[in-house]
Structure formats: structure tokens, C-alpha cells
Short mmCIF file of C-alpha atoms in Angstrom, two decimals:
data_model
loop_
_atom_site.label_atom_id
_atom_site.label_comp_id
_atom_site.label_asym_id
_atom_site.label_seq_id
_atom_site.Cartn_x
_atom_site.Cartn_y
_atom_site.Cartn_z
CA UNK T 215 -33.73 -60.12 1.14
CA UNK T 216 -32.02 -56.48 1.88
CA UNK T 217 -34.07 -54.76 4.87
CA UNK T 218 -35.53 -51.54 3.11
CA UNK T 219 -34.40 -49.67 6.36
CA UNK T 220 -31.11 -50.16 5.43
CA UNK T 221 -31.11 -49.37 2.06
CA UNK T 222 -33.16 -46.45 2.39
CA UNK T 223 -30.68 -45.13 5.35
CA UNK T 224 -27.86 -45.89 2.61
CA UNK T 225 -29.47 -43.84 -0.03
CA UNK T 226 -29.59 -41.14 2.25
CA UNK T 227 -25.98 -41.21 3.28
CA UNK T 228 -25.35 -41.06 -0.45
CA UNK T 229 -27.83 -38.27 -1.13
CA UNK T 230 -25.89 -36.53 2.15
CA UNK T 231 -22.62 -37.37 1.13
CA UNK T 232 -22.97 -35.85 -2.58
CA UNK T 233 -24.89 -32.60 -1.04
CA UNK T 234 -22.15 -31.78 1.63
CA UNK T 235 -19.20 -32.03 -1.32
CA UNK T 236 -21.42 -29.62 -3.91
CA UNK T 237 -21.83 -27.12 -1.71
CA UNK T 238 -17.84 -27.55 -0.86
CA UNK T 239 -17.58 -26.81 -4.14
CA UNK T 240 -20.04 -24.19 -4.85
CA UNK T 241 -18.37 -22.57 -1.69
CA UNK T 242 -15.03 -22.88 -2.59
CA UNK T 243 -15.74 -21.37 -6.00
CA UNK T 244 -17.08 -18.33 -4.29
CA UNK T 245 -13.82 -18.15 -2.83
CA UNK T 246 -11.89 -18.30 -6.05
CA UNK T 247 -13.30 -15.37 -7.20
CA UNK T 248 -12.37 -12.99 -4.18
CA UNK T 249 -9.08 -14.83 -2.89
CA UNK T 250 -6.20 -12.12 -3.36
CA UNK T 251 -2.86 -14.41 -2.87
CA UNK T 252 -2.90 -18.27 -2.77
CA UNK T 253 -2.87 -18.53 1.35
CA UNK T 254 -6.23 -16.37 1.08
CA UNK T 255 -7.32 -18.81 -1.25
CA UNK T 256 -6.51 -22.10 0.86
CA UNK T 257 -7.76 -20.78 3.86
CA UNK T 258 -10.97 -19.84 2.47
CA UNK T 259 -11.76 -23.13 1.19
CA UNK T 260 -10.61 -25.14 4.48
CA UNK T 261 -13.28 -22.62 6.57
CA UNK T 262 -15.83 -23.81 3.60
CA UNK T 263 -15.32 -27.46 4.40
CA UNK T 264 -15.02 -27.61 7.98
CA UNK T 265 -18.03 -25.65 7.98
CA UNK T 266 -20.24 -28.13 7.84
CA UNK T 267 -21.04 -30.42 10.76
CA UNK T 268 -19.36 -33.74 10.89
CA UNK T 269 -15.95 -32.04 8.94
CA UNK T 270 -13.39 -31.07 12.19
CA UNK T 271 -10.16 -30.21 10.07
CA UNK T 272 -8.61 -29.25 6.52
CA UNK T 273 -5.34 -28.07 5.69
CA UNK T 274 -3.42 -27.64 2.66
CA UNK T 275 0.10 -28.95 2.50
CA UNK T 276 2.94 -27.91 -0.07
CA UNK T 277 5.52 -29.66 -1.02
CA UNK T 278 8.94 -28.76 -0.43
CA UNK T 279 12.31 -29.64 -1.88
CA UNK T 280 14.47 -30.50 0.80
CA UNK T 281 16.17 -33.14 1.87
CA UNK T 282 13.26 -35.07 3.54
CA UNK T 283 10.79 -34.01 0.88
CA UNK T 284 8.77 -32.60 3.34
CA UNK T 285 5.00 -31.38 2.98
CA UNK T 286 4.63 -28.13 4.92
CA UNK T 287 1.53 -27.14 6.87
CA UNK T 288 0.57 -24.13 4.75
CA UNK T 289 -3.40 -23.34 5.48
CA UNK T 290 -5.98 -24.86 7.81
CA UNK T 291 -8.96 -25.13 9.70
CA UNK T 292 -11.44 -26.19 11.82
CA UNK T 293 -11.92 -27.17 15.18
CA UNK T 294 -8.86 -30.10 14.85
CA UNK T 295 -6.25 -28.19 13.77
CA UNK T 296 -3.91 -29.08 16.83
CA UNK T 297 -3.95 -32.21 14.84
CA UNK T 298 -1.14 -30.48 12.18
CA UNK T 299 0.70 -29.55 15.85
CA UNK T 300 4.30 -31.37 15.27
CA UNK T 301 3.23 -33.14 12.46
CA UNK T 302 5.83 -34.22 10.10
CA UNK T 303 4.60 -35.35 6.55
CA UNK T 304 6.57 -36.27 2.98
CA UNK T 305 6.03 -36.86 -0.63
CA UNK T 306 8.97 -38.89 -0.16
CA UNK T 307 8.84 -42.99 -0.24
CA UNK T 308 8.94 -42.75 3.42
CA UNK T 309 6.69 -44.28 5.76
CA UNK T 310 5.74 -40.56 6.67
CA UNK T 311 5.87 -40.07 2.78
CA UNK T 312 2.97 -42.85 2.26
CA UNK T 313 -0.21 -41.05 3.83
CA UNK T 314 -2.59 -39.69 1.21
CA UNK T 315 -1.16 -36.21 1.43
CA UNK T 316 2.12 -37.21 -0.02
CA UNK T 317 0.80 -40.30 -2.29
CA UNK T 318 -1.47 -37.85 -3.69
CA UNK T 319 1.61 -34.58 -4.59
CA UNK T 320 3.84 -37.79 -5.81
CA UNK T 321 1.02 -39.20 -8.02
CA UNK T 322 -1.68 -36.62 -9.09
CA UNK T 323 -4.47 -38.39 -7.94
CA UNK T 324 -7.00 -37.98 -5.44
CA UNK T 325 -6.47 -40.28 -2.30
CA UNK T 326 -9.46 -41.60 -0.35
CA UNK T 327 -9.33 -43.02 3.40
CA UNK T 328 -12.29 -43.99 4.62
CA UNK T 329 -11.29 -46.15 7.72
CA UNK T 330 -8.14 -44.42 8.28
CA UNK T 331 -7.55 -45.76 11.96
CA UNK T 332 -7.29 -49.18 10.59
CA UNK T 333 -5.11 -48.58 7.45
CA UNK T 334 -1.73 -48.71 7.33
CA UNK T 335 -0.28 -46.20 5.27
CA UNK T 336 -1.95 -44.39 8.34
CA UNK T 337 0.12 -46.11 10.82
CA UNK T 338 2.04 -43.22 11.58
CA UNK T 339 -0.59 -40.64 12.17
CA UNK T 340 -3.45 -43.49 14.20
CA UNK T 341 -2.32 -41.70 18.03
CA UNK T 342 -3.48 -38.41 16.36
CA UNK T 343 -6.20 -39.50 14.44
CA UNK T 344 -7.73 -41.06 17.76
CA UNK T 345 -7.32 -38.27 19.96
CA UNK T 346 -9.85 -35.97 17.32
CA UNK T 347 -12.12 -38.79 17.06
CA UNK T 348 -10.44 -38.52 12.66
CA UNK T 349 -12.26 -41.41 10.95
CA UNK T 350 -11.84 -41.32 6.97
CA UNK T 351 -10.38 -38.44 4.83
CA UNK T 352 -9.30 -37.60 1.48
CA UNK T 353 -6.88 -35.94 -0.20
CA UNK T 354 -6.98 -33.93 -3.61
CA UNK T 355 -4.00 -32.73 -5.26
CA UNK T 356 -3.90 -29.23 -6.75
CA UNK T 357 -2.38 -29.26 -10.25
CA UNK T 358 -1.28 -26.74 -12.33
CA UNK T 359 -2.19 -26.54 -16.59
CA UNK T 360 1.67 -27.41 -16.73
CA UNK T 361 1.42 -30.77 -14.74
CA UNK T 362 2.64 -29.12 -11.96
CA UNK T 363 1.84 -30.18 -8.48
CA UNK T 364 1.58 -27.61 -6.50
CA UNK T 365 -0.54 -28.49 -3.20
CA UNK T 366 -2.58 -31.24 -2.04
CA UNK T 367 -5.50 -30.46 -0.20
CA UNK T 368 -6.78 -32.74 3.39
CA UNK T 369 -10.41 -33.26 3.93
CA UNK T 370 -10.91 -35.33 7.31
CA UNK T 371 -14.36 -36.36 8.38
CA UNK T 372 -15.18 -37.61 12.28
CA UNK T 373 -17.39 -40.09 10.44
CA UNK T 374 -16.32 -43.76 8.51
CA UNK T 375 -16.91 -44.34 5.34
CA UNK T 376 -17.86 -40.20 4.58
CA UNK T 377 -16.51 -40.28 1.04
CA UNK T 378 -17.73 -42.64 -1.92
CA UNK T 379 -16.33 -43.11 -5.67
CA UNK T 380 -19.65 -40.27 -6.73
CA UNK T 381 -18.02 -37.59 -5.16
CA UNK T 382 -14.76 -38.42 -6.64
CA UNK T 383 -16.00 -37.28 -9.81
CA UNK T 384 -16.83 -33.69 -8.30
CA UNK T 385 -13.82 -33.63 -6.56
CA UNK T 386 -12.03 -34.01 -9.34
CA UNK T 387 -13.81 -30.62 -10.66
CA UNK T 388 -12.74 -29.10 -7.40
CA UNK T 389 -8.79 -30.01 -7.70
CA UNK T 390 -8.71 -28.31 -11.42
CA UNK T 391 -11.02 -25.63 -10.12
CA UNK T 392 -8.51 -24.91 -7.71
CA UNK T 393 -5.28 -24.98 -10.03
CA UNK T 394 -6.92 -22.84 -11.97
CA UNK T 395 -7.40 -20.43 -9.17
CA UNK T 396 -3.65 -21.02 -8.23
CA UNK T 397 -2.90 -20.14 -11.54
CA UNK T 398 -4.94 -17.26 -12.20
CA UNK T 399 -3.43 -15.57 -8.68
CA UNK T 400 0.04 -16.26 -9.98
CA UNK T 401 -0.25 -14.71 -13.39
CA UNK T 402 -1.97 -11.49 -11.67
CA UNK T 403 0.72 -11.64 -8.92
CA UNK T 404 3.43 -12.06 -12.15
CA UNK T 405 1.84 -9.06 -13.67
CA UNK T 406 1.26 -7.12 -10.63
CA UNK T 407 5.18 -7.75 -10.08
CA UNK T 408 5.79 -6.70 -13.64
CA UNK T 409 3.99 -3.45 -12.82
CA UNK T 410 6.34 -2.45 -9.81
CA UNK T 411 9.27 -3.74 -11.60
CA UNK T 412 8.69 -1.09 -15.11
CA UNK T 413 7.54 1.50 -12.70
CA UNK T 414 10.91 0.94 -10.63
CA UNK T 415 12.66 1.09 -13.82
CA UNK T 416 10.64 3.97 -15.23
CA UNK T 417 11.72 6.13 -12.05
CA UNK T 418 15.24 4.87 -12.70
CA UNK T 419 15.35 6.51 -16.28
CA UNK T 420 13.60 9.69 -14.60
CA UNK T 421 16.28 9.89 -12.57
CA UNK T 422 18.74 9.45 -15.07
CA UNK T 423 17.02 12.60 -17.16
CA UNK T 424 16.78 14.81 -14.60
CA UNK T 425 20.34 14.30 -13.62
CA UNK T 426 20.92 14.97 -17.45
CA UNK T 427 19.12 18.39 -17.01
CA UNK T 428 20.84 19.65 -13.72
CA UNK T 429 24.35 18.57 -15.81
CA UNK T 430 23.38 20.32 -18.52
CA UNK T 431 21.90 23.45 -16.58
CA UNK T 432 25.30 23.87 -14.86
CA UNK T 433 26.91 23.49 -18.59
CA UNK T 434 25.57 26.89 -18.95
CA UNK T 435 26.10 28.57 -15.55
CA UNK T 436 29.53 27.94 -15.52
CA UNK T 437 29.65 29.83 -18.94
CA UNK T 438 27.76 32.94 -17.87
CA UNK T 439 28.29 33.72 -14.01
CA UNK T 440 26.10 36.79 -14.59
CA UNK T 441 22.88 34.40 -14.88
CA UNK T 442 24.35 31.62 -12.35
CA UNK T 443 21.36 30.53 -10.77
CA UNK T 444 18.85 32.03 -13.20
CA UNK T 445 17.68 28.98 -14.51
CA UNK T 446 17.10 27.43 -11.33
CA UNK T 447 14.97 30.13 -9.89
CA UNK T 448 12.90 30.19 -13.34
CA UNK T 449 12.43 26.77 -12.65
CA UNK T 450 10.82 26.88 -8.84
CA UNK T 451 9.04 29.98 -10.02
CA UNK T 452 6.92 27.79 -12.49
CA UNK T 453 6.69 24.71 -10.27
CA UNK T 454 4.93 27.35 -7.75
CA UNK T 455 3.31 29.29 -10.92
CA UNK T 456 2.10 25.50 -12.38
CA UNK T 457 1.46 24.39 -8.89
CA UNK T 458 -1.42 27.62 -8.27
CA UNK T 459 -2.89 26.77 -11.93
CA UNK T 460 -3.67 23.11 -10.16
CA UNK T 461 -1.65 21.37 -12.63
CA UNK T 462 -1.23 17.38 -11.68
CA UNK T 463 2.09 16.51 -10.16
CA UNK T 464 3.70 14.27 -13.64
CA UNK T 465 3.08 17.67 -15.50
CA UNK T 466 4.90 19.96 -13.11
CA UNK T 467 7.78 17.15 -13.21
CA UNK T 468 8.15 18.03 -16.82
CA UNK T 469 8.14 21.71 -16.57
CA UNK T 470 10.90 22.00 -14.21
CA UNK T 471 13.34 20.16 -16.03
CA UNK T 472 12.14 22.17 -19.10
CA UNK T 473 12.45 25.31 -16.88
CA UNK T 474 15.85 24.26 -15.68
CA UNK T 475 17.40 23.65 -19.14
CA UNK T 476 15.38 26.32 -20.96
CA UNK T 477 18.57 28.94 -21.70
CA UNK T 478 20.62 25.45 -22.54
CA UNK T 479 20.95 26.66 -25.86
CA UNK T 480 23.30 29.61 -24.82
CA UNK T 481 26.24 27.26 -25.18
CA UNK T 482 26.55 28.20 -28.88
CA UNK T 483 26.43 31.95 -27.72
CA UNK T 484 29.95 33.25 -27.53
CA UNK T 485 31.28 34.14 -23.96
CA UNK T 486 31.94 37.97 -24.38
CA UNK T 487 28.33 38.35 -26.04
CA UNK T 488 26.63 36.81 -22.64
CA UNK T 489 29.21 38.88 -20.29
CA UNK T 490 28.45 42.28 -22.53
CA UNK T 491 27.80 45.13 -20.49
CA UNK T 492 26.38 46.93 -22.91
CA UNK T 493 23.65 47.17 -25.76
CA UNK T 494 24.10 44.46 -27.93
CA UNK T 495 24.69 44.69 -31.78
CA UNK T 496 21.90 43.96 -34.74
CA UNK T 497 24.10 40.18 -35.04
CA UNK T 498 24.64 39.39 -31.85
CA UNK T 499 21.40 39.96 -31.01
CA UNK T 500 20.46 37.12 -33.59
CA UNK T 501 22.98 35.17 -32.43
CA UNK T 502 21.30 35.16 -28.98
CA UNK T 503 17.38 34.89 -30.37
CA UNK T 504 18.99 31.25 -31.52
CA UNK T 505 19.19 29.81 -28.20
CA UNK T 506 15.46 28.21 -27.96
CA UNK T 507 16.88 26.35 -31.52
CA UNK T 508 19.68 25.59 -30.90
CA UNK T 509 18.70 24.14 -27.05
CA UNK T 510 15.98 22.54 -29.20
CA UNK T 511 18.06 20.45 -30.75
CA UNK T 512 20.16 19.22 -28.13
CA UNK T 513 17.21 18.29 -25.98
CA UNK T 514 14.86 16.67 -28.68
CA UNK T 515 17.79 13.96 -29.04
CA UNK T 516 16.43 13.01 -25.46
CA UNK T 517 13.06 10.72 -25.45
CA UNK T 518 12.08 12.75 -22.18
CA UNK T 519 8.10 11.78 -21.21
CA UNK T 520 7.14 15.40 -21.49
CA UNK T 521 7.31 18.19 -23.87
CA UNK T 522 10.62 19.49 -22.80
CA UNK T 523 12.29 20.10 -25.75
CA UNK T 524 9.31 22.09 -26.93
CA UNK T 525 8.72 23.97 -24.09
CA UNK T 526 12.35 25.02 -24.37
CA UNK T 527 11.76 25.93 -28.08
CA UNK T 528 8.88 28.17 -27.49
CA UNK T 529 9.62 29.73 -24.24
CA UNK T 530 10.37 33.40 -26.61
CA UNK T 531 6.84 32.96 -28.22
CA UNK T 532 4.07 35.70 -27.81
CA UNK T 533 0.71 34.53 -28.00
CA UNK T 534 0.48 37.59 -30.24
CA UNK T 535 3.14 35.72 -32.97
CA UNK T 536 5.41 38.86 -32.35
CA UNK T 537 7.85 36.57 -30.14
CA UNK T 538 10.78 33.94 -31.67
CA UNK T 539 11.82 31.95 -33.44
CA UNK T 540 8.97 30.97 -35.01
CA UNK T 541 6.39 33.58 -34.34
CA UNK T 542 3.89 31.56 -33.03
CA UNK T 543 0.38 32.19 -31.96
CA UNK T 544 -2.14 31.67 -29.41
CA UNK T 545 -2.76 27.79 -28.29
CA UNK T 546 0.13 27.30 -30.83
CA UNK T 547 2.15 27.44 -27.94
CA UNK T 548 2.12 25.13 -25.09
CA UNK T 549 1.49 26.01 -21.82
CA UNK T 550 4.46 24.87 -20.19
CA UNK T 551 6.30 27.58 -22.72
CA UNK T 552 3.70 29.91 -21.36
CA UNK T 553 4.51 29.36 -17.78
CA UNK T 554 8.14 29.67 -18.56
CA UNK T 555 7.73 32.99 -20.67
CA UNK T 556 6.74 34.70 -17.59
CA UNK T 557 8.42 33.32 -15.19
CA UNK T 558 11.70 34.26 -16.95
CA UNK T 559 10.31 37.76 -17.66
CA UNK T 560 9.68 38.13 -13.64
CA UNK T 561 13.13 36.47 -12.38
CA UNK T 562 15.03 39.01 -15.39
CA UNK T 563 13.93 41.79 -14.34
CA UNK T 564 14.90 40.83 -10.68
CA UNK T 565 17.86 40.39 -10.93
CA UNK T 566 20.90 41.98 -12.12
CA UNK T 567 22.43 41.48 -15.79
CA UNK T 568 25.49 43.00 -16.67
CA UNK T 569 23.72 45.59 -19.21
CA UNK T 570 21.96 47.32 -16.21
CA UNK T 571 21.13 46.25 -12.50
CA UNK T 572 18.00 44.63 -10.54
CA UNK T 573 14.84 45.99 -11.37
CA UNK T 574 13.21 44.42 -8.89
CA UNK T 575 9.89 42.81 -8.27
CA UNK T 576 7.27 45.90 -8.59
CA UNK T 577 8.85 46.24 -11.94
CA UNK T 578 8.35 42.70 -12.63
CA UNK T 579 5.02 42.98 -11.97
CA UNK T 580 4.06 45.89 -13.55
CA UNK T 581 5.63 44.57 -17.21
CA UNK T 582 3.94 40.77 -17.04
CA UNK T 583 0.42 42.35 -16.03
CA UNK T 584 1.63 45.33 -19.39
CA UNK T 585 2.35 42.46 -21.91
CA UNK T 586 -1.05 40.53 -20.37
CA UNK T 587 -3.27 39.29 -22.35
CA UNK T 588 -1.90 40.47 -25.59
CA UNK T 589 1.79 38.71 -25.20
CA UNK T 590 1.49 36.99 -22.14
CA UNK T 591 -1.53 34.60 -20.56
CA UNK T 592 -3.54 35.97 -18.15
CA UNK T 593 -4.23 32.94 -16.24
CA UNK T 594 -0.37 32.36 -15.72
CA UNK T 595 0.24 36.00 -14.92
CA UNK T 596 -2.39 36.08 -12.51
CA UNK T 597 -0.93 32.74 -10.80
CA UNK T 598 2.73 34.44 -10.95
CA UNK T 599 1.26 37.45 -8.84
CA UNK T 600 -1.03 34.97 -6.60
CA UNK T 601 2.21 33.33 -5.59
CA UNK T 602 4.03 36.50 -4.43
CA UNK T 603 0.90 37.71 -2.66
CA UNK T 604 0.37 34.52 -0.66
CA UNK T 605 3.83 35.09 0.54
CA UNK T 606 4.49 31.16 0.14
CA UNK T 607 7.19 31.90 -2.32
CA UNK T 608 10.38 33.99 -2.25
CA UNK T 609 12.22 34.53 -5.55
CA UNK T 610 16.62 34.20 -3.93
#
């Protein structure tokens, strides 16, 4: 007849045995959901395990395909971990390739130990074993939804006999808990990848644009040496004009390539008409009111991220509808067109033109605050004269 001392002290090593591995895995779940890479992941659940009393070491190994088929110490824990110290371990058909680690990344299947000091598929690992008082372990594979293998994970106990066929049921919920989590942090590691890689590429067609603009910018200079440089100071003007309205950094991006480029349409205008020192004729005055058009149409041929073809199409507009070419009014016109209205108005007047010379700045002023509100907005001519006055800006 069984004494009912003993088989109440064996339900209760049962009863312990099945509590200790649900709260491994109601731990290691808890880690699933804030693990940020895979090592995060690993780590946290070998500090779950070995947090209970009785568990001295986990690691996870990965496999590795070299030579030796070698299982690399990737994550660990516990108060045994100079167990790992020098360790060698394979998924190979080796005798080092025959411990549960490897048996379990060459099969799939979860490996249980629990007299390891007198197995031998432990043989070479007994020295180590004895020296942290290891007694029985298992090991769980980590598998990904494609069959993959991808880990196994080592549970030691200091304890025979600490692992029975009911937990290896749960743990079996544990090792496709954890592929899962392996596979989760991959895809949001893929797409996170992804990210940087269309951002990298994004920056590379910005690039590629705004070396398009300064090309075509110096298209025109080198046509009109009596503007050389006009474009370019329109353009800092509105960066420091968009830049005092608090506009966000992408936006000001697209204004000063619009800004650059927005007289790009003078390459239809004849030579001697640009060069003219004096008043220009009823026809070649509508020759030159074609320029936001015809630039138009060159630049709209570009899939640019901002409005820069329109901006350069509208930079002659009056909020009135008394500017060109279309006579448009009020929010009709954008406000990058806005920005560049005056800020061409201001750096004009400036400098010289070969009709008349340099008006200079107080005249500048006076004729964007004249046309304001009625032609011009207010908001951007008020920036325009905030920037001068700060003395942060210098129109050269």
C-alpha cells in the first residue's frame, strides 16, 4: 500500500512544478509585449525564469552556420551563468551536438533532462553541471510560422526530476508564444528598415530636384547678367520671410526651390529684351508677362512634393486680380506665390536693372507697405520688414 505521505508530497511537487512554469509563462508573455529587438526579448524571459527559487541559469542559444554548426551563447541569466563560460555547443551530430540544446534546433522538439548528471548525451557538460549543483533541465526550441528554427531556449533547475510530461504541454504554448514574438519583432524591425530605407531614398530624389532647380536657375543667369544672382537672393529673402511667418521646415524646403526657379521662364524671353536699357515696347512687354507660363510648364513636368510649379505660376498675381497671367484673386493664390511676390518686389527695387539703377531698400519698403493689403498680404509684408528690422538678414 502507497504511504499517503508520499503521495501527497508528490502531488505537491506536481501542483509546484505546473505553478512555477505558468507563471514562466504568464511572465514571459509580459515580456513579449514590451521587448523592442529579439536580445531584449530573450533576456527578459531568462530573468523571468531564473527568478524563481530553485531555477540558477537560462540562456538562449542560436544556431549558427559554420563549419562546426555551432550554437552561440546569445542571452542569459541567473546566478549560473559562468556555466555558458567556454562552453562550446552544436546542432551538429557531434557529441557536443547531442545535448538537448542542439537535439532540440536539429529536431523541433522540446528536450527534457531530468537527471542530467547521469545521462549521457550530457557527458560532455557533467564537470560543469556539478560545479553549479545543475540537476535536470529542458530545452524548448523557438520556431518560426515558416518551420524555421530559430533559437532554442535552456531551462536548468538545481533540483532532479523538476520537469514532468504536464508542463510539456504549456511549454509547448511558450515555444510558439515565443516565435511569434520573434516574428512579430522581425516584421516591425523589416518595416522599421523599410521606413529608413524610402526616407533615404526620398532625400535622394530631393536631392536630385533641388540640384535640378540650382541647374536650371543658372540656365537663366547666364542669359541675363543684369539679374545674376536675383533669383538667389529672392529665394533666402522668403526662406527668412517664410521662416518669421513660423512656417514648418518641409514647407520652406519647397518655397526656396520655387523662389530659386521662379524667373525660369525667361528662357523664352529674347536676350536683347532682358538686357534693354530702356522702356520696353507694348509686345515685348507681353512677351515678358509670359514668363510665370511659360516657367510653368517646364516645372509642372517635374513631380516635385510641393507646389513649385504653381508658386512659380502665380508669383505676378495681386490678391486684387489686377496681377498676371491669370488675374487671380485673394486665397486664389497660394501663399508661397505670396511670399515670393514681395520678396521679388523688395530685392527689384534693390538692385540695379539696366532700365534705371538701385533704388534701394527705403524704397523697397515704402512700395510693399503702398501695394499692402490691396495687392500685397499684409502678414508677409509685415514679416519682410520684421526681417530687416531684426537685423538677422542682409539682402547682398
Amino acid at each position: 500500500m502507497e504511504n499517503p505521505g508520499s503521495a501527497n508530497d508528490t502531488l505537491l511537487h506536481q501542483v509546484q512544478r505546473l505553478n512555477w512554469t505558468l507563471n514562466v509563462i504568464s511572465r514571459s508573455n509580459s515580456v513579449l509585449v514590451h521587448a523592442q529587438d529579439e536580445w531584449s526579448l530573450y533576456k527578459g524571459v531568462c530573468e523571468s525564469i531564473t527568478s524563481a527559487e530553485g531555477f540558477p541559469l537560462a540562456w538562449v542559444g542560436i544556431p549558427r552556420l559554420d563549419e562546426q554548426k555551432s550554437i552561440e551563447v546569445f542571452a542569459s541569466a541567473g546566478s549560473a551563468t559562468a556555466y555558458l563560460d567556454g562552453i562550446v555547443v552544436s546542432w551538429g551530430t557531434s557529441s557536443e551536438g547531442n545535448g538537448p540544446s542542439g537535439r532540440a534546433i536539429r529536431t523541433g522538439e522540446i528536450q527534457f533532462n531530468n537527471n542530467m548528471l547521469l545521462s549521457p548525451q550530457f557527458l560532455p557538460w557533467v564537470e560543469r553541471a556539478k560545479k553549479h549543483n545543475l540537476q535536470s533541465s529542458f530545452a524548448l526550441p523557438i520556431t518560426l510560422s515558416s518551420g524555421e528554427i530559430v533559437a532554442a531556449l535552456m531551462v536548468y533547475s538545481e533540483f532532479p526530476d523538476a520537469f514532468g510530461d504536464a508542463e510539456l504541454k504549456l511549454l509547448g504554448q511558450l515555444s510558439a508564444d515565443l516565435g511569434y514574438g520573434v516574428e512579430s519583432l522581425r516584421t516591425r524591425a523589416a518595416y522599421e528598415q523599410a521606413l529608413i530605407e524610402n526616407q533615404q531614398r526620398a532625400q535622394e530624389v530631393v536631392t536630385l530636384l533641388e540640384n535640378s532647380v540650382e541647374l536650371l536657375a543658372y540656365t537663366v543667369e547666364i542669359r541675363d547678367p543684369y539679374t545674376a544672382g536675383h533669383e538667389k537672393r529672392v529665394s533666402a529673402l522668403s526662406v527668412a520671410i517664410a521662416k518669421a511667418m513660423g512656417l514648418d521646415e518641409e514647407r520652406i524646403r519647397g518655397l526656396r526651390l520655387a523662389a530659386t526657379v521662379h524667373d525660369i521662364g525667361k528662357i523664352q524671353v529674347p536676350a536683347e529684351i532682358l538686357v534693354k536699357p530702356g522702356p520696353l515696347s507694348d509686345i515685348e512687354k507681353r512677351l515678358v508677362k509670359e514668363h510665370p507660363t511659360v516657367g510653368y510648364n517646364i516645372l509642372k513636368q517635374i513631380d516635385y512634393p510641393w507646389p513649385v510649379a504653381e508658386a512659380v505660376w502665380q508669383h505676378h498675381e495681386r490678391l486684387d486680380g489686377s496681377g498676371y497671367p491669370r488675374g487671380l484673386l485673394g486665397n486664389e493664390i497660394i501663399l508661397e506665390a505670396r511670399i515670393i511676390a514681395v520678396a521679388d518686389i523688395v530685392e527689384s527695387m534693390f538692385s540695379h536693372r539696366p532700365y534705371r539703377p538701385a533704388l534701394g531698400l527705403d524704397a523697397a519698403f515704402a512700395e510693399v507697405q503702398r501695394l499692402s493689403p490691396v495687392q500685397l498680404d499684409q502678414n508677409v509684408v509685415q514679416a519682410c520688414l520684421d526681417v530687416f528690422k531684426s537685423e538677422v538678414f542682409q539682402l547682398s
